[in-house]
Amino acid sequence: MGETSGRTPGRLDELASRAGKWLGRSAAAPERHTAAVVADRFDRITWRDTYEQSAGLRDVAAELNERYRYTTDLLTDVFLAAYKVGPRLRERAEMDPSRLVNHQVITSLVESLEFAELRRETAGDPYAAAMAVLAQAAALRGMLERSRSAQERAERAKQAQQDAEGAADAVGEALQQAADEADWSNGVGASAADAVQQAIEAAETADAAARQAAQDAAQALAAAPGIRAAARNAAAKAARAVREEAALMRAWGVGSGELERMPFDQRARLAERLRSGRLAQWAELIGRFRQMAGGERARKVENATGELVGVTLGDDLSRVIPSELANLGLPELRAVFAARYAAGELMLYDSQGEQATGQGAIIACVDTSHSMYEAGPGGVTREAWAKACALALLDQARHAGRDFVGVLFSAADKIKVFRFPSGRPAGIARILDFAETFLGGGTSYQAPLTAARELLEEEFNDTARTRGDIVMITDDECGVTEEWMRGWNDAKHQLGFRVFGVAIGAPRAAETGSVLEALCDNLRSIEDLTDVHAAADLFRVI
């Protein structure tokens, strides 16, 4: 091949040597990732399913995407960082330049102590992790806004990187063209050699520009104001929100196992109902009541005789002293034992302790007249205290395998009965219906107590169970007829049920000689509605 334009043709091997730096540069470039959190297929499926089920996540993504770029990737990273048991972040160099802002935000979150606290509540729980994302949405919006300049430079860095990779590819193409035109001695014409040289120079320029753009992006990102502080605050806020919802669920008796089995949308609706329901502000009181009742249950032993204090006479074979039992070993004394047993004159260990618990249903009659809406000390309403006590009694019944019935009442014509059979799940929706129902109006004792008596009669006829327990919770005093009282006493004698009275902020109802005292075997007055321990004895004897 001859000379062209007075220039000496180059050799292909020399051109290849000069172009070697750029050959295969784009092919050999490391993979650039758009996700900062390393995730497997199952993690991605969990995120996708959660995203599809959560209207809240979709709304946040739509809102952020209107103003910022790559925010769905950011939300995915925030979710997975909260959800994964051991989240691992990619190195900055592995990230697509356009996602460096996302990487910075996630790194700031994950490295904070507040996020570690958050993950104790969210790891392994897709719903809680989604809730954490929603709780941090406003903070994420602020961080993205403060990072606008850095994001713009990151976009330029990405474009510069693509230009550099394109320029490197152009070197390879120019060299291939020169090879196609080379003669038998690998000589290359001046035109082809110039094309290779120009491609190399363009690649060098593009590479320098890419490095400068990357450096500018890194500096802008480092200078973005308040990212780490905002991340800490966002994580702390999310942790509080998740803890508060978990405490709310526990207060209403919804266990973690039940929550894990609950579909996402059902759990979201339940959480919203608990947050916005009439008694939502008293969830802490309800939780303390249930905790107190659980502690009282742990203190008592079912059917125990209590502390031994001496010897007495009776016919309880479970408490016969050893010397009496020894008489059964002598044939001539067995008849004496039988006679003393029949007369109730066996020597028994005497004890003092809690009364034996009942066997029939536990029925809570809760006054929901207008006056129950009044608040007492600490701002707690009488209704809230009564409902919290009733829910703790529901737990008591479930623990003992007994039926529970909630009877809400006010005036004679206003009564609503909620039945919770022992053999079936209570159901949080039914519990909330019971807790949130408020009838208003005046107060009548006869209507709810008649309903309670009929329920115990029905239970006796169906199962022969006796010794039910009725708890009458009211803040008022009202009369009953003599005829009704006779029927009440007859039923009480036949069925063996006990009646416990709780007079809430109503001194008159708890006075000696009051109707409520006449109706109840055990009556207490509650003045301080913030003190759940005022009713502790109920849970030792019921």
Coordinates of C-alpha atoms in Angstrom, one line a residue:
M1 CA 0.0 0.0 0.0
G2 CA 1.5 3.3 -1.1
E3 CA 1.8 6.6 0.7
T4 CA -1.2 8.9 1.1
S5 CA -1.0 12.8 1.4
G6 CA 2.7 12.5 2.1
R7 CA 2.2 10.6 5.4
T8 CA 3.9 7.3 6.2
P9 CA 1.4 4.5 6.6
G10 CA 1.3 2.9 10.1
R11 CA 1.6 -0.8 11.0
L12 CA -1.4 -2.6 12.4
D13 CA 0.5 -4.0 15.3
E14 CA 1.6 -0.5 16.3
L15 CA -1.9 0.9 16.1
A16 CA -3.2 -2.1 18.1
S17 CA -0.6 -1.4 20.8
R18 CA -1.7 2.2 21.1
A19 CA -5.4 1.3 21.1
G20 CA -5.0 -1.6 23.5
K21 CA -6.1 0.4 26.5
W22 CA -9.5 1.0 24.9
L23 CA -10.1 -2.4 23.3
G24 CA -13.0 -4.2 25.1
R25 CA -13.2 -1.4 27.6
S26 CA -17.0 -1.3 27.7
A27 CA -17.3 -5.1 27.7
A28 CA -14.9 -5.3 30.6
A29 CA -16.5 -2.6 32.6
P30 CA -17.9 -3.8 35.9
E31 CA -21.7 -4.3 36.2
R32 CA -23.4 -1.2 37.5
H33 CA -26.3 -1.7 39.8
T34 CA -29.5 0.3 40.3
A35 CA -30.2 -1.2 43.7
A36 CA -28.1 -0.4 46.7
V37 CA -29.3 -3.3 48.9
V38 CA -28.2 -6.7 47.7
A39 CA -31.3 -8.9 47.3
D40 CA -32.2 -12.3 46.0
R41 CA -35.2 -13.3 44.0
F42 CA -37.3 -14.1 47.0
D43 CA -36.6 -10.6 48.5
R44 CA -37.7 -9.0 45.2
I45 CA -40.8 -11.1 45.1
T46 CA -41.7 -10.0 48.7
W47 CA -41.2 -6.4 47.8
R48 CA -43.3 -6.7 44.6
D49 CA -46.1 -8.5 46.4
T50 CA -46.1 -5.9 49.3
Y51 CA -46.0 -3.0 46.8
E52 CA -49.0 -4.5 44.9
Q53 CA -51.0 -4.9 48.1
S54 CA -50.2 -1.5 49.6
A55 CA -52.0 1.4 48.1
G56 CA -50.0 3.6 50.5
L57 CA -46.7 2.5 48.9
R58 CA -48.0 3.1 45.4
D59 CA -49.3 6.5 46.3
V60 CA -45.9 7.5 47.8
A61 CA -44.1 6.2 44.7
A62 CA -46.4 8.1 42.4
E63 CA -46.0 11.3 44.3
L64 CA -42.2 11.1 44.4
N65 CA -41.8 10.0 40.8
E66 CA -43.6 13.2 39.7
R67 CA -40.7 15.3 41.0
Y68 CA -37.6 13.0 41.3
R69 CA -36.0 10.2 39.3
Y70 CA -35.4 6.6 40.4
T71 CA -37.6 6.9 43.5
T72 CA -39.1 3.5 43.1
D73 CA -35.6 2.0 43.3
L74 CA -35.1 4.1 46.5
L75 CA -38.3 2.9 48.1
T76 CA -37.3 -0.7 47.2
D77 CA -34.0 -0.2 49.0
V78 CA -35.6 1.4 52.1
F79 CA -38.0 -1.5 52.3
L80 CA -35.4 -4.2 51.9
A81 CA -33.0 -2.6 54.3
A82 CA -35.8 -2.7 56.9
Y83 CA -37.1 -6.2 56.0
K84 CA -33.9 -8.2 55.5
V85 CA -32.4 -9.9 58.5
G86 CA -28.9 -8.9 57.6
P87 CA -29.0 -6.3 54.8
R88 CA -25.8 -5.8 52.9
L89 CA -25.1 -2.6 50.8
R90 CA -23.2 -2.5 47.6
E91 CA -20.0 -0.5 47.4
R92 CA -20.4 2.9 45.8
A93 CA -18.2 1.9 42.9
E94 CA -20.7 -0.9 42.0
M95 CA -23.5 1.6 41.6
D96 CA -24.9 3.1 38.5
P97 CA -23.9 6.8 38.8
S98 CA -27.5 7.9 38.5
R99 CA -28.3 6.0 41.7
L100 CA -25.5 7.4 43.8
V101 CA -28.0 9.7 45.6
N102 CA -30.1 6.6 46.5
H103 CA -27.0 4.9 47.7
Q104 CA -26.1 7.8 49.9
V105 CA -29.5 8.0 51.4
I106 CA -29.6 4.2 52.2
T107 CA -26.1 4.3 53.6
S108 CA -27.0 7.1 55.9
L109 CA -30.1 5.2 57.1
V110 CA -28.5 1.8 57.6
E111 CA -25.5 3.2 59.5
S112 CA -27.6 5.1 62.0
L113 CA -28.3 3.6 65.5
E114 CA -31.9 4.6 65.0
F115 CA -32.3 2.3 62.0
A116 CA -30.8 -0.6 64.0
E117 CA -33.6 0.1 66.5
L118 CA -36.2 0.2 63.7
R119 CA -35.0 -3.2 62.3
R120 CA -35.7 -4.9 65.6
E121 CA -39.4 -4.3 64.8
T122 CA -39.4 -4.8 61.0
A123 CA -36.9 -7.6 60.2
G124 CA -38.8 -10.5 58.5
D125 CA -42.1 -8.7 58.6
P126 CA -43.2 -7.3 55.2
Y127 CA -46.0 -5.2 56.7
A128 CA -43.9 -3.6 59.3
A129 CA -41.2 -2.9 56.7
A130 CA -43.8 -1.3 54.4
M131 CA -45.0 0.8 57.4
A132 CA -41.5 1.9 58.0
V133 CA -41.2 3.1 54.4
L134 CA -44.4 5.1 54.7
A135 CA -43.3 6.6 58.0
Q136 CA -40.1 7.8 56.3
A137 CA -41.8 9.2 53.2
A138 CA -41.7 12.8 54.2
A139 CA -38.1 12.6 55.2
L140 CA -37.1 10.9 52.0
R141 CA -38.8 13.7 50.0
G142 CA -36.8 16.2 51.9
M143 CA -33.5 14.3 51.4
L144 CA -34.2 14.1 47.6
E145 CA -35.0 17.8 47.5
R146 CA -31.7 18.7 49.2
S147 CA -29.9 16.4 46.8
R148 CA -31.2 17.9 43.6
S149 CA -27.9 19.4 42.6
A150 CA -26.0 16.2 43.4
Q151 CA -28.6 14.2 41.4
E152 CA -28.1 16.5 38.4
R153 CA -24.4 16.0 38.5
A154 CA -24.9 12.3 38.9
E155 CA -26.9 12.3 35.7
R156 CA -24.1 14.1 33.9
A157 CA -21.6 11.6 35.3
K158 CA -23.8 8.8 33.9
Q159 CA -23.9 10.4 30.5
A160 CA -20.2 11.1 30.6
Q161 CA -19.6 7.4 31.4
Q162 CA -21.8 6.3 28.6
D163 CA -19.9 8.7 26.2
A164 CA -16.6 7.3 27.4
E165 CA -17.8 3.7 26.8
G166 CA -19.0 4.8 23.3
A167 CA -15.7 6.4 22.5
A168 CA -13.8 3.2 23.6
D169 CA -16.1 1.2 21.3
A170 CA -15.3 3.6 18.5
V171 CA -11.5 2.8 19.0
G172 CA -12.2 -0.9 18.5
E173 CA -14.3 -0.2 15.4
A174 CA -11.6 2.1 13.9
L175 CA -9.0 -0.5 14.5
Q176 CA -11.1 -3.2 12.9
Q177 CA -11.6 -1.0 9.9
A178 CA -7.8 -0.5 9.7
A179 CA -7.3 -4.3 10.0
D180 CA -9.7 -4.9 7.1
E181 CA -7.7 -2.5 4.9
A182 CA -4.2 -3.7 6.0
D183 CA -1.9 -5.2 3.3
W184 CA 0.1 -8.4 3.4
S185 CA 2.8 -6.8 5.6
N186 CA 0.2 -5.4 8.1
G187 CA 0.8 -1.9 6.7
V188 CA -2.1 0.5 7.2
G189 CA -2.9 3.5 5.0
A190 CA -2.7 7.0 6.5
S191 CA -6.4 7.5 6.4
A192 CA -7.2 4.4 8.4
A193 CA -4.3 5.1 10.8
D194 CA -5.6 8.7 11.3
A195 CA -9.0 7.3 12.1
V196 CA -7.6 5.0 14.8
Q197 CA -5.5 7.9 16.3
Q198 CA -8.5 10.2 16.3
A199 CA -10.6 7.6 18.0
I200 CA -8.0 7.1 20.7
E201 CA -7.7 10.8 21.3
A202 CA -11.5 11.1 21.6
A203 CA -11.6 8.1 24.0
E204 CA -8.9 9.8 26.2
T205 CA -10.9 13.0 26.2
A206 CA -14.2 11.3 27.0
D207 CA -12.5 9.2 29.8
A208 CA -11.1 12.4 31.4
A209 CA -14.5 14.0 31.2
A210 CA -16.1 11.0 32.8
R211 CA -13.6 11.0 35.6
Q212 CA -14.2 14.7 36.2
A213 CA -17.9 14.3 36.1
A214 CA -17.8 11.4 38.6
Q215 CA -15.6 13.5 40.9
D216 CA -18.0 16.5 40.6
A217 CA -20.9 14.2 41.5
A218 CA -19.2 12.8 44.5
Q219 CA -18.3 16.3 45.8
A220 CA -21.9 17.5 45.3
L221 CA -23.2 14.5 47.1
A222 CA -20.8 14.9 50.0
A223 CA -21.9 18.6 50.2
A224 CA -25.7 17.8 50.2
P225 CA -26.9 19.3 53.5
G226 CA -28.4 17.3 56.3
I227 CA -28.7 13.9 54.7
R228 CA -27.3 12.0 57.7
A229 CA -29.3 14.0 60.3
A230 CA -32.5 13.6 58.2
A231 CA -31.8 9.8 57.9
R232 CA -31.5 9.5 61.7
N233 CA -34.6 11.4 62.3
A234 CA -36.5 9.4 59.7
A235 CA -35.4 6.1 61.2
A236 CA -36.3 7.3 64.7
K237 CA -39.8 8.4 63.5
A238 CA -40.4 5.1 61.7
A239 CA -39.3 3.1 64.7
R240 CA -41.8 5.0 66.9
A241 CA -44.6 4.5 64.5
V242 CA -43.9 0.7 64.2
R243 CA -43.6 0.3 68.0
E244 CA -46.7 2.3 68.6
E245 CA -48.7 0.1 66.2
A246 CA -47.2 -3.1 67.7
A247 CA -48.2 -1.9 71.2
L248 CA -51.7 -1.0 69.9
M249 CA -52.1 -4.5 68.5
R250 CA -50.8 -6.1 71.8
A251 CA -53.1 -3.9 73.8
W252 CA -56.1 -5.3 71.9
G253 CA -54.9 -8.8 72.3
V254 CA -53.7 -9.3 68.7
G255 CA -50.6 -11.5 68.9
S256 CA -47.6 -11.5 66.5
G257 CA -48.5 -14.9 65.2
E258 CA -52.0 -13.8 64.3
L259 CA -50.6 -10.7 62.6
E260 CA -48.2 -12.7 60.5
R261 CA -51.0 -14.9 59.2
M262 CA -53.2 -11.9 58.4
P263 CA -53.4 -10.6 54.8
F264 CA -51.7 -7.3 54.2
D265 CA -54.9 -5.3 53.4
Q266 CA -56.8 -6.8 56.4
R267 CA -53.9 -5.9 58.7
A268 CA -53.8 -2.4 57.3
R269 CA -57.6 -1.9 57.8
L270 CA -57.3 -3.3 61.4
A271 CA -54.5 -0.9 62.2
E272 CA -56.5 2.0 60.9
R273 CA -59.5 1.0 62.9
L274 CA -57.5 0.7 66.1
R275 CA -56.0 4.1 65.5
S276 CA -59.2 5.8 64.8
G277 CA -61.8 3.9 66.9
R278 CA -63.6 5.5 69.9
L279 CA -61.3 3.8 72.4
A280 CA -58.1 4.2 70.5
Q281 CA -56.8 6.8 72.9
W282 CA -57.2 4.3 75.8
A283 CA -55.2 1.5 74.2
E284 CA -52.5 2.0 76.8
L285 CA -55.1 1.6 79.6
I286 CA -56.5 -1.6 78.0
G287 CA -52.9 -3.0 77.7
R288 CA -52.2 -2.2 81.4
F289 CA -55.5 -3.9 82.4
R290 CA -54.6 -7.0 80.5
Q291 CA -51.1 -7.1 81.8
M292 CA -52.3 -6.7 85.4
A293 CA -54.9 -9.5 84.9
G294 CA -52.2 -11.7 83.5
G295 CA -50.1 -11.1 86.6
E296 CA -53.0 -11.9 88.9
R297 CA -53.7 -15.1 87.0
A298 CA -50.0 -16.2 87.5
R299 CA -50.4 -15.6 91.3
K300 CA -53.3 -18.0 91.8
V301 CA -53.4 -21.7 91.5
E302 CA -56.7 -23.2 90.3
N303 CA -58.6 -25.1 92.9
A304 CA -55.8 -24.8 95.5
T305 CA -56.5 -25.0 99.1
G306 CA -54.4 -22.0 100.0
E307 CA -52.1 -21.6 103.0
L308 CA -52.5 -24.2 105.9
V309 CA -53.5 -22.6 109.1
G310 CA -54.8 -25.5 111.2
V311 CA -57.3 -28.4 111.4
T312 CA -61.1 -28.2 111.0
L313 CA -64.1 -30.5 110.5
G314 CA -65.8 -31.3 107.2
D315 CA -66.3 -33.7 104.3
D316 CA -63.7 -32.5 101.7
L317 CA -61.8 -35.7 101.0
S318 CA -59.0 -33.8 99.2
R319 CA -58.1 -32.2 102.6
V320 CA -58.4 -35.2 105.0
I321 CA -55.4 -35.4 107.4
P322 CA -53.3 -38.6 107.2
S323 CA -54.4 -39.9 110.6
E324 CA -58.0 -40.0 109.4
L325 CA -57.0 -41.8 106.2
A326 CA -55.2 -44.4 108.3
N327 CA -58.5 -45.5 109.8
L328 CA -59.4 -46.8 106.3
G329 CA -56.7 -49.4 106.8
L330 CA -58.4 -51.0 109.7
P331 CA -61.6 -52.9 108.8
E332 CA -63.2 -52.2 112.2
L333 CA -62.8 -48.4 111.8
R334 CA -64.0 -48.1 108.2
A335 CA -67.7 -47.8 109.4
V336 CA -66.6 -45.1 111.8
F337 CA -64.9 -43.2 108.9
A338 CA -68.0 -43.5 106.8
A339 CA -70.3 -42.2 109.5
R340 CA -68.0 -39.3 110.2
Y341 CA -67.8 -38.5 106.5
A342 CA -71.6 -38.5 106.2
A343 CA -71.9 -36.2 109.2
G344 CA -69.2 -33.9 107.9
E345 CA -67.0 -34.5 110.9
L346 CA -63.8 -35.7 109.3
M347 CA -60.7 -33.9 110.4
L348 CA -59.4 -31.7 107.6
Y349 CA -56.5 -29.4 107.0
D350 CA -57.8 -25.8 107.4
S351 CA -56.5 -23.1 105.0
Q352 CA -56.9 -19.6 104.1
G353 CA -56.5 -18.5 100.5
E354 CA -58.4 -17.5 97.4
Q355 CA -61.9 -18.7 96.7
A356 CA -62.3 -21.4 94.1
T357 CA -62.9 -20.0 90.7
G358 CA -66.2 -20.5 88.8
Q359 CA -66.9 -23.0 86.1
G360 CA -69.7 -21.4 84.1
A361 CA -69.6 -18.4 81.9
I362 CA -68.1 -15.1 82.8
I363 CA -70.6 -12.3 82.0
A364 CA -69.6 -8.6 82.1
C365 CA -72.6 -6.3 82.3
V366 CA -71.2 -2.9 81.3
D367 CA -73.2 0.3 81.8
T368 CA -73.1 2.5 78.7
S369 CA -75.5 5.2 79.8
H370 CA -74.7 8.9 79.1
S371 CA -72.9 9.4 82.4
M372 CA -70.4 6.7 81.6
Y373 CA -68.9 9.0 79.0
E374 CA -67.7 11.4 81.7
A375 CA -64.0 11.5 82.4
G376 CA -62.5 11.0 85.8
P377 CA -59.0 11.7 87.2
G378 CA -56.3 11.6 84.5
G379 CA -58.9 12.2 81.8
V380 CA -59.9 8.5 81.6
T381 CA -63.7 8.1 80.9
R382 CA -65.8 5.7 83.0
E383 CA -66.6 3.9 79.8
A384 CA -62.9 3.4 78.9
W385 CA -62.2 1.9 82.3
A386 CA -65.2 -0.4 82.2
K387 CA -64.5 -1.6 78.7
A388 CA -60.8 -2.2 79.6
C389 CA -61.9 -4.2 82.6
A390 CA -64.3 -6.2 80.5
L391 CA -61.7 -7.0 77.9
A392 CA -59.4 -8.3 80.6
L393 CA -62.3 -10.5 81.8
L394 CA -62.6 -11.8 78.3
D395 CA -58.9 -12.8 78.5
Q396 CA -59.6 -14.4 81.9
A397 CA -62.4 -16.5 80.4
R398 CA -60.3 -17.6 77.4
H399 CA -57.4 -18.6 79.7
A400 CA -59.8 -20.7 81.9
G401 CA -61.7 -22.3 78.9
R402 CA -64.9 -20.5 79.9
D403 CA -67.5 -18.8 77.8
F404 CA -67.5 -15.0 78.0
V405 CA -70.5 -12.7 77.3
G406 CA -70.4 -9.0 77.2
V407 CA -73.8 -7.3 78.0
L408 CA -73.9 -3.6 77.2
F409 CA -76.8 -1.8 78.7
S410 CA -78.3 1.6 79.5
A411 CA -82.1 2.2 79.6
A412 CA -84.5 -0.8 80.0
D413 CA -85.0 -1.0 76.2
K414 CA -81.3 -0.6 75.3
I415 CA -79.2 -3.7 75.6
K416 CA -76.8 -5.4 73.3
V417 CA -75.3 -8.9 73.9
F418 CA -71.9 -10.1 72.6
R419 CA -71.2 -13.8 73.0
F420 CA -67.7 -15.2 72.9
P421 CA -67.9 -19.1 73.2
S422 CA -64.8 -20.7 74.6
G423 CA -64.5 -23.2 71.8
R424 CA -64.2 -20.6 69.0
P425 CA -61.7 -17.8 68.3
A426 CA -62.9 -14.5 69.7
G427 CA -62.1 -12.5 66.5
I428 CA -60.6 -9.1 66.8
A429 CA -63.4 -7.5 64.7
R430 CA -66.1 -8.8 67.1
I431 CA -64.0 -7.6 70.1
L432 CA -63.8 -4.2 68.6
D433 CA -67.6 -4.1 67.9
F434 CA -68.1 -4.9 71.6
A435 CA -65.5 -2.3 72.8
E436 CA -66.8 0.5 70.6
T437 CA -70.5 0.1 71.1
F438 CA -72.0 2.9 73.2
L439 CA -75.8 3.0 73.7
G440 CA -76.4 6.2 75.7
G441 CA -79.6 6.9 77.7
G442 CA -80.5 6.1 81.3
T443 CA -79.7 3.1 83.5
S444 CA -81.7 0.0 84.2
Y445 CA -80.3 -2.9 86.3
Q446 CA -83.1 -5.4 85.6
A447 CA -82.6 -5.7 81.8
P448 CA -78.9 -6.6 81.8
L449 CA -79.1 -8.9 84.9
T450 CA -82.1 -10.7 83.5
A451 CA -80.2 -11.3 80.3
A452 CA -77.2 -12.6 82.3
R453 CA -79.4 -14.9 84.3
E454 CA -81.1 -16.3 81.2
L455 CA -77.7 -16.9 79.6
L456 CA -76.6 -18.9 82.7
E457 CA -79.9 -20.8 82.7
E458 CA -79.3 -21.7 79.1
E459 CA -75.8 -22.8 79.8
F460 CA -77.0 -25.0 82.7
N461 CA -79.7 -26.6 80.5
D462 CA -77.2 -27.3 77.7
T463 CA -74.1 -28.3 79.7
A464 CA -75.2 -28.6 83.3
R465 CA -72.5 -26.1 84.2
T466 CA -73.1 -24.0 87.3
R467 CA -71.1 -21.4 89.2
G468 CA -71.0 -18.7 86.6
D469 CA -69.7 -15.2 87.4
I470 CA -71.5 -12.0 86.7
V471 CA -69.6 -8.7 86.9
M472 CA -71.8 -5.6 87.1
I473 CA -69.9 -2.4 86.1
T474 CA -71.9 0.8 86.5
D475 CA -71.8 4.4 87.7
D476 CA -75.4 4.7 88.7
E477 CA -77.9 3.4 91.3
C478 CA -81.4 2.4 90.3
G479 CA -84.2 0.3 91.8
V480 CA -85.5 -3.2 91.0
T481 CA -89.0 -4.6 91.8
E482 CA -89.6 -7.0 94.7
E483 CA -90.9 -9.6 92.3
W484 CA -87.9 -9.4 90.1
M485 CA -85.6 -9.7 93.2
R486 CA -87.3 -12.9 94.3
G487 CA -86.8 -14.5 90.9
W488 CA -83.2 -13.3 90.9
N489 CA -82.5 -14.8 94.3
D490 CA -84.2 -18.1 93.3
A491 CA -82.1 -18.3 90.1
K492 CA -78.9 -17.5 92.1
H493 CA -79.6 -20.3 94.6
Q494 CA -80.4 -22.8 91.8
L495 CA -77.4 -22.0 89.5
G496 CA -74.9 -21.0 92.2
F497 CA -73.6 -18.0 90.3
R498 CA -71.7 -15.2 92.0
V499 CA -72.2 -11.5 91.4
F500 CA -69.3 -8.9 91.6
G501 CA -70.2 -5.2 91.6
V502 CA -67.9 -2.4 90.4
A503 CA -69.2 1.1 91.2
I504 CA -67.2 3.5 89.1
G505 CA -67.1 7.0 90.6
A506 CA -70.5 6.4 92.1
P507 CA -70.4 6.6 95.9
R508 CA -74.2 6.2 96.2
A509 CA -74.1 2.9 94.4
A510 CA -71.4 1.5 96.7
E511 CA -73.1 2.6 99.9
T512 CA -74.3 0.2 102.5
G513 CA -78.0 -0.6 101.8
S514 CA -77.8 0.3 98.1
V515 CA -79.5 -1.8 95.5
L516 CA -76.2 -2.7 93.9
E517 CA -74.9 -3.9 97.3
A518 CA -78.0 -6.1 97.7
L519 CA -77.5 -7.6 94.3
C520 CA -73.8 -8.4 94.7
D521 CA -71.8 -10.8 96.7
N522 CA -68.7 -8.6 96.4
L523 CA -68.8 -4.9 95.7
R524 CA -65.9 -2.4 95.2
S525 CA -65.9 1.3 94.5
I526 CA -63.4 2.7 91.9
E527 CA -62.5 6.4 92.2
D528 CA -59.1 6.6 90.5
L529 CA -59.7 5.5 86.9
T530 CA -56.0 5.5 86.1
D531 CA -55.4 2.7 88.7
V532 CA -56.0 -0.7 87.1
H533 CA -54.9 -2.5 90.3
A534 CA -58.1 -1.3 92.1
A535 CA -59.8 -4.3 90.4
A536 CA -57.0 -6.8 90.9
D537 CA -58.9 -9.0 93.3
L538 CA -61.5 -9.8 90.6
F539 CA -58.9 -11.7 88.6
R540 CA -57.8 -13.7 91.6
V541 CA -61.2 -15.1 92.4
I542 CA -63.0 -15.2 89.0

